[in-house]
Amino acid sequence: MGLGTHLCTAAIMGLASLAYAEKGAAYVNGCVWHSIQPVNAYDIHWKAGSTGDKCMTLRGSDASMNVKEQGLTCISLSKVSVDSSWDCYFRESHWGMSYTAVGAAYSGSTSSKWTTGPFNSDITLESQSAGTNVCAEESHCTRTYIEWDNDSNANLFIVFEPGKVKKFPNSESIESEL
């Protein structure tokens, strides 16, 4: 075998290994943000995954948490990852999550589009509740899109703002706090 054959074989093996590497994987955390301390503590039940999920290998785990402080409260929903098999390789992956509060009249949901390539993966929130964002660290941010390096097992924080509502288009402001 000549040098050219060895290089070609190495290139093909390298590309094949990319196809089987864990891509589009992230540890997802469900979070709520309160700009002021809630009047009463309450529990939140998180639902990881939804009936609209497609082309996802791992869909996370349901969880519950107690909210009683001002600021950010988060809990891990475990690992979520796209299905990068040939059946899904060129299709969009979708994953949803939601929460329901017990002891307060709050609930929220989001669906998200996940894409992955040879080097990077990303998430874009879609149809999310008012004030919902995705952050690359445990913080209150204003982003609906995050990109990360493959094989880094990124941490994503999907942050909801209980009580945030969208107003009708003719209103003075787009969003308001209840």
PDB file of C-alpha atoms in Angstrom:
ATOM      1  CA  MET A   1       0.000   0.000   0.000  1.00  0.00           C
ATOM      2  CA  GLY A   2       1.246   3.448  -0.870  1.00  0.00           C
ATOM      3  CA  LEU A   3       1.230   6.584   1.239  1.00  0.00           C
ATOM      4  CA  GLY A   4      -1.852   7.892  -0.598  1.00  0.00           C
ATOM      5  CA  THR A   5      -3.845   4.764   0.281  1.00  0.00           C
ATOM      6  CA  HIS A   6      -2.851   5.062   3.957  1.00  0.00           C
ATOM      7  CA  LEU A   7      -3.903   8.732   4.048  1.00  0.00           C
ATOM      8  CA  CYS A   8      -7.214   7.979   2.357  1.00  0.00           C
ATOM      9  CA  THR A   9      -7.917   5.106   4.787  1.00  0.00           C
ATOM     10  CA  ALA A  10      -7.038   7.313   7.777  1.00  0.00           C
ATOM     11  CA  ALA A  11      -9.326  10.079   6.514  1.00  0.00           C
ATOM     12  CA  ILE A  12     -12.258   7.681   6.030  1.00  0.00           C
ATOM     13  CA  MET A  13     -11.744   6.152   9.489  1.00  0.00           C
ATOM     14  CA  GLY A  14     -11.596   9.645  11.023  1.00  0.00           C
ATOM     15  CA  LEU A  15     -14.856  10.674   9.382  1.00  0.00           C
ATOM     16  CA  ALA A  16     -16.502   7.398  10.385  1.00  0.00           C
ATOM     17  CA  SER A  17     -15.515   7.954  14.020  1.00  0.00           C
ATOM     18  CA  LEU A  18     -17.168  11.387  13.927  1.00  0.00           C
ATOM     19  CA  ALA A  19     -20.420   9.764  12.857  1.00  0.00           C
ATOM     20  CA  TYR A  20     -20.370   7.538  15.960  1.00  0.00           C
ATOM     21  CA  ALA A  21     -19.104  10.110  18.484  1.00  0.00           C
ATOM     22  CA  GLU A  22     -21.649  11.357  20.988  1.00  0.00           C
ATOM     23  CA  LYS A  23     -22.829  14.559  19.390  1.00  0.00           C
ATOM     24  CA  GLY A  24     -25.655  16.841  20.339  1.00  0.00           C
ATOM     25  CA  ALA A  25     -25.522  15.806  23.996  1.00  0.00           C
ATOM     26  CA  ALA A  26     -26.045  18.145  26.938  1.00  0.00           C
ATOM     27  CA  TYR A  27     -26.970  17.992  30.596  1.00  0.00           C
ATOM     28  CA  VAL A  28     -30.201  20.002  30.848  1.00  0.00           C
ATOM     29  CA  ASN A  29     -31.317  21.854  33.961  1.00  0.00           C
ATOM     30  CA  GLY A  30     -34.814  23.194  34.557  1.00  0.00           C
ATOM     31  CA  CYS A  31     -34.798  26.595  36.267  1.00  0.00           C
ATOM     32  CA  VAL A  32     -37.206  29.286  37.429  1.00  0.00           C
ATOM     33  CA  TRP A  33     -36.331  32.941  37.978  1.00  0.00           C
ATOM     34  CA  HIS A  34     -38.115  35.228  40.425  1.00  0.00           C
ATOM     35  CA  SER A  35     -37.153  38.902  40.490  1.00  0.00           C
ATOM     36  CA  ILE A  36     -38.726  39.118  43.965  1.00  0.00           C
ATOM     37  CA  GLN A  37     -39.152  36.491  46.657  1.00  0.00           C
ATOM     38  CA  PRO A  38     -42.343  34.435  46.215  1.00  0.00           C
ATOM     39  CA  VAL A  39     -44.989  35.187  48.854  1.00  0.00           C
ATOM     40  CA  ASN A  40     -45.200  31.455  49.660  1.00  0.00           C
ATOM     41  CA  ALA A  41     -42.903  28.548  48.876  1.00  0.00           C
ATOM     42  CA  TYR A  42     -44.181  26.132  46.233  1.00  0.00           C
ATOM     43  CA  ASP A  43     -43.159  22.924  44.463  1.00  0.00           C
ATOM     44  CA  ILE A  44     -42.442  22.493  40.771  1.00  0.00           C
ATOM     45  CA  HIS A  45     -42.795  19.230  38.881  1.00  0.00           C
ATOM     46  CA  TRP A  46     -40.691  19.094  35.706  1.00  0.00           C
ATOM     47  CA  LYS A  47     -41.601  16.905  32.726  1.00  0.00           C
ATOM     48  CA  ALA A  48     -38.556  16.121  30.561  1.00  0.00           C
ATOM     49  CA  GLY A  49     -39.600  15.274  27.017  1.00  0.00           C
ATOM     50  CA  SER A  50     -42.938  15.678  25.256  1.00  0.00           C
ATOM     51  CA  THR A  51     -45.166  13.930  22.737  1.00  0.00           C
ATOM     52  CA  GLY A  52     -43.636  16.127  20.013  1.00  0.00           C
ATOM     53  CA  ASP A  53     -40.106  14.775  20.549  1.00  0.00           C
ATOM     54  CA  LYS A  54     -38.411  13.311  17.503  1.00  0.00           C
ATOM     55  CA  CYS A  55     -34.934  12.045  16.690  1.00  0.00           C
ATOM     56  CA  MET A  56     -33.764  12.175  20.321  1.00  0.00           C
ATOM     57  CA  THR A  57     -31.770   9.311  21.863  1.00  0.00           C
ATOM     58  CA  LEU A  58     -31.888  10.520  25.474  1.00  0.00           C
ATOM     59  CA  ARG A  59     -34.819  12.619  26.713  1.00  0.00           C
ATOM     60  CA  GLY A  60     -33.791  13.471  30.267  1.00  0.00           C
ATOM     61  CA  SER A  61     -35.620  12.617  33.494  1.00  0.00           C
ATOM     62  CA  ASP A  62     -38.570  14.158  35.301  1.00  0.00           C
ATOM     63  CA  ALA A  63     -37.751  15.951  38.554  1.00  0.00           C
ATOM     64  CA  SER A  64     -39.284  18.014  41.360  1.00  0.00           C
ATOM     65  CA  MET A  65     -37.969  20.958  43.347  1.00  0.00           C
ATOM     66  CA  ASN A  66     -39.066  23.497  45.935  1.00  0.00           C
ATOM     67  CA  VAL A  67     -38.988  27.238  45.191  1.00  0.00           C
ATOM     68  CA  LYS A  68     -38.884  29.696  48.076  1.00  0.00           C
ATOM     69  CA  GLU A  69     -36.177  32.271  47.283  1.00  0.00           C
ATOM     70  CA  GLN A  70     -35.746  35.273  45.033  1.00  0.00           C
ATOM     71  CA  GLY A  71     -33.453  34.653  42.065  1.00  0.00           C
ATOM     72  CA  LEU A  72     -32.676  31.418  40.269  1.00  0.00           C
ATOM     73  CA  THR A  73     -33.653  27.917  41.434  1.00  0.00           C
ATOM     74  CA  CYS A  74     -32.522  24.969  39.259  1.00  0.00           C
ATOM     75  CA  ILE A  75     -32.567  21.175  39.184  1.00  0.00           C
ATOM     76  CA  SER A  76     -30.955  18.685  36.815  1.00  0.00           C
ATOM     77  CA  LEU A  77     -33.205  16.963  34.297  1.00  0.00           C
ATOM     78  CA  SER A  78     -30.252  14.730  33.313  1.00  0.00           C
ATOM     79  CA  LYS A  79     -28.770  14.139  29.883  1.00  0.00           C
ATOM     80  CA  VAL A  80     -30.516  14.878  26.591  1.00  0.00           C
ATOM     81  CA  SER A  81     -29.046  13.961  23.206  1.00  0.00           C
ATOM     82  CA  VAL A  82     -29.953  13.872  19.544  1.00  0.00           C
ATOM     83  CA  ASP A  83     -30.202  10.645  17.596  1.00  0.00           C
ATOM     84  CA  SER A  84     -27.397  10.883  15.050  1.00  0.00           C
ATOM     85  CA  SER A  85     -28.125   7.521  13.435  1.00  0.00           C
ATOM     86  CA  TRP A  86     -28.605   7.469   9.679  1.00  0.00           C
ATOM     87  CA  ASP A  87     -32.404   7.545  10.150  1.00  0.00           C
ATOM     88  CA  CYS A  88     -32.147  10.977  11.803  1.00  0.00           C
ATOM     89  CA  TYR A  89     -28.798  12.304  10.564  1.00  0.00           C
ATOM     90  CA  PHE A  90     -30.296  14.778   8.069  1.00  0.00           C
ATOM     91  CA  ARG A  91     -33.544  15.480   9.984  1.00  0.00           C
ATOM     92  CA  GLU A  92     -34.241  18.026  12.678  1.00  0.00           C
ATOM     93  CA  SER A  93     -34.335  16.794  16.246  1.00  0.00           C
ATOM     94  CA  HIS A  94     -36.999  18.199  18.579  1.00  0.00           C
ATOM     95  CA  TRP A  95     -37.291  17.974  22.373  1.00  0.00           C
ATOM     96  CA  GLY A  96     -39.811  19.522  24.722  1.00  0.00           C
ATOM     97  CA  MET A  97     -40.096  20.145  28.434  1.00  0.00           C
ATOM     98  CA  SER A  98     -42.664  21.634  30.778  1.00  0.00           C
ATOM     99  CA  TYR A  99     -43.333  22.410  34.418  1.00  0.00           C
ATOM    100  CA  THR A 100     -46.351  22.653  36.664  1.00  0.00           C
ATOM    101  CA  ALA A 101     -46.342  24.364  40.044  1.00  0.00           C
ATOM    102  CA  VAL A 102     -48.134  22.980  43.097  1.00  0.00           C
ATOM    103  CA  GLY A 103     -49.090  25.656  45.602  1.00  0.00           C
ATOM    104  CA  ALA A 104     -48.943  28.440  42.992  1.00  0.00           C
ATOM    105  CA  ALA A 105     -50.755  29.079  39.706  1.00  0.00           C
ATOM    106  CA  TYR A 106     -47.714  28.691  37.440  1.00  0.00           C
ATOM    107  CA  SER A 107     -46.932  26.460  34.498  1.00  0.00           C
ATOM    108  CA  GLY A 108     -44.796  26.720  31.406  1.00  0.00           C
ATOM    109  CA  SER A 109     -43.366  24.820  28.476  1.00  0.00           C
ATOM    110  CA  THR A 110     -40.990  25.017  25.555  1.00  0.00           C
ATOM    111  CA  SER A 111     -40.097  22.941  22.569  1.00  0.00           C
ATOM    112  CA  SER A 112     -36.608  23.119  21.160  1.00  0.00           C
ATOM    113  CA  LYS A 113     -34.857  22.307  17.915  1.00  0.00           C
ATOM    114  CA  TRP A 114     -31.506  20.537  18.270  1.00  0.00           C
ATOM    115  CA  THR A 115     -29.016  20.321  15.417  1.00  0.00           C
ATOM    116  CA  THR A 116     -25.604  18.740  15.273  1.00  0.00           C
ATOM    117  CA  GLY A 117     -22.731  18.645  12.837  1.00  0.00           C
ATOM    118  CA  PRO A 118     -19.216  17.230  12.811  1.00  0.00           C
ATOM    119  CA  PHE A 119     -17.862  19.782  15.312  1.00  0.00           C
ATOM    120  CA  ASN A 120     -20.700  21.718  17.013  1.00  0.00           C
ATOM    121  CA  SER A 121     -24.249  21.244  18.233  1.00  0.00           C
ATOM    122  CA  ASP A 122     -26.922  23.791  19.084  1.00  0.00           C
ATOM    123  CA  ILE A 123     -30.339  24.286  20.625  1.00  0.00           C
ATOM    124  CA  THR A 124     -32.967  26.833  19.627  1.00  0.00           C
ATOM    125  CA  LEU A 125     -36.028  27.361  21.804  1.00  0.00           C
ATOM    126  CA  GLU A 126     -39.350  27.383  19.946  1.00  0.00           C
ATOM    127  CA  SER A 127     -42.911  28.052  21.142  1.00  0.00           C
ATOM    128  CA  GLN A 128     -41.620  28.841  24.619  1.00  0.00           C
ATOM    129  CA  SER A 129     -43.572  30.421  27.456  1.00  0.00           C
ATOM    130  CA  ALA A 130     -43.031  34.172  27.874  1.00  0.00           C
ATOM    131  CA  GLY A 131     -39.669  35.022  29.423  1.00  0.00           C
ATOM    132  CA  THR A 132     -38.128  31.580  28.783  1.00  0.00           C
ATOM    133  CA  ASN A 133     -34.452  31.469  27.818  1.00  0.00           C
ATOM    134  CA  VAL A 134     -31.585  29.003  27.496  1.00  0.00           C
ATOM    135  CA  CYS A 135     -28.268  29.770  29.196  1.00  0.00           C
ATOM    136  CA  ALA A 136     -24.835  28.128  28.998  1.00  0.00           C
ATOM    137  CA  GLU A 137     -24.319  28.608  32.733  1.00  0.00           C
ATOM    138  CA  GLU A 138     -26.493  28.862  35.820  1.00  0.00           C
ATOM    139  CA  SER A 139     -27.675  32.428  35.320  1.00  0.00           C
ATOM    140  CA  HIS A 140     -30.616  34.567  34.238  1.00  0.00           C
ATOM    141  CA  CYS A 141     -29.835  35.341  30.594  1.00  0.00           C
ATOM    142  CA  THR A 142     -31.826  36.476  27.552  1.00  0.00           C
ATOM    143  CA  ARG A 143     -30.933  33.931  24.876  1.00  0.00           C
ATOM    144  CA  THR A 144     -33.006  31.461  22.910  1.00  0.00           C
ATOM    145  CA  TYR A 145     -30.025  29.878  21.091  1.00  0.00           C
ATOM    146  CA  ILE A 146     -26.845  28.193  22.399  1.00  0.00           C
ATOM    147  CA  GLU A 147     -24.058  26.441  20.469  1.00  0.00           C
ATOM    148  CA  TRP A 148     -21.429  24.139  21.997  1.00  0.00           C
ATOM    149  CA  ASP A 149     -18.544  21.873  20.951  1.00  0.00           C
ATOM    150  CA  ASN A 150     -19.397  18.222  20.397  1.00  0.00           C
ATOM    151  CA  ASP A 151     -18.189  15.745  22.992  1.00  0.00           C
ATOM    152  CA  SER A 152     -18.083  18.509  25.609  1.00  0.00           C
ATOM    153  CA  ASN A 153     -21.292  17.334  27.323  1.00  0.00           C
ATOM    154  CA  ALA A 154     -22.410  20.916  27.744  1.00  0.00           C
ATOM    155  CA  ASN A 155     -24.595  22.113  30.589  1.00  0.00           C
ATOM    156  CA  LEU A 156     -27.732  23.933  29.493  1.00  0.00           C
ATOM    157  CA  PHE A 157     -30.019  25.876  31.813  1.00  0.00           C
ATOM    158  CA  ILE A 158     -33.552  26.431  30.514  1.00  0.00           C
ATOM    159  CA  VAL A 159     -34.893  29.301  32.602  1.00  0.00           C
ATOM    160  CA  PHE A 160     -38.610  30.064  32.985  1.00  0.00           C
ATOM    161  CA  GLU A 161     -40.075  33.192  34.586  1.00  0.00           C
ATOM    162  CA  PRO A 162     -43.289  32.188  36.384  1.00  0.00           C
ATOM    163  CA  GLY A 163     -45.956  34.856  36.006  1.00  0.00           C
ATOM    164  CA  LYS A 164     -44.430  36.404  32.875  1.00  0.00           C
ATOM    165  CA  VAL A 165     -47.094  36.814  30.198  1.00  0.00           C
ATOM    166  CA  LYS A 166     -47.099  38.072  26.632  1.00  0.00           C
ATOM    167  CA  LYS A 167     -49.507  40.863  25.880  1.00  0.00           C
ATOM    168  CA  PHE A 168     -51.428  41.332  22.672  1.00  0.00           C
ATOM    169  CA  PRO A 169     -49.556  43.099  19.812  1.00  0.00           C
ATOM    170  CA  ASN A 170     -51.442  46.410  20.276  1.00  0.00           C
ATOM    171  CA  SER A 171     -50.453  46.688  23.947  1.00  0.00           C
ATOM    172  CA  GLU A 172     -47.898  49.223  25.177  1.00  0.00           C
ATOM    173  CA  SER A 173     -45.376  46.566  26.184  1.00  0.00           C
ATOM    174  CA  ILE A 174     -44.648  43.140  24.776  1.00  0.00           C
ATOM    175  CA  GLU A 175     -44.299  41.452  28.160  1.00  0.00           C
ATOM    176  CA  SER A 176     -45.276  42.247  31.714  1.00  0.00           C
ATOM    177  CA  GLU A 177     -44.722  40.726  35.143  1.00  0.00           C
ATOM    178  CA  LEU A 178     -47.764  39.478  37.058  1.00  0.00           C
TER     179      LEU A 178
END
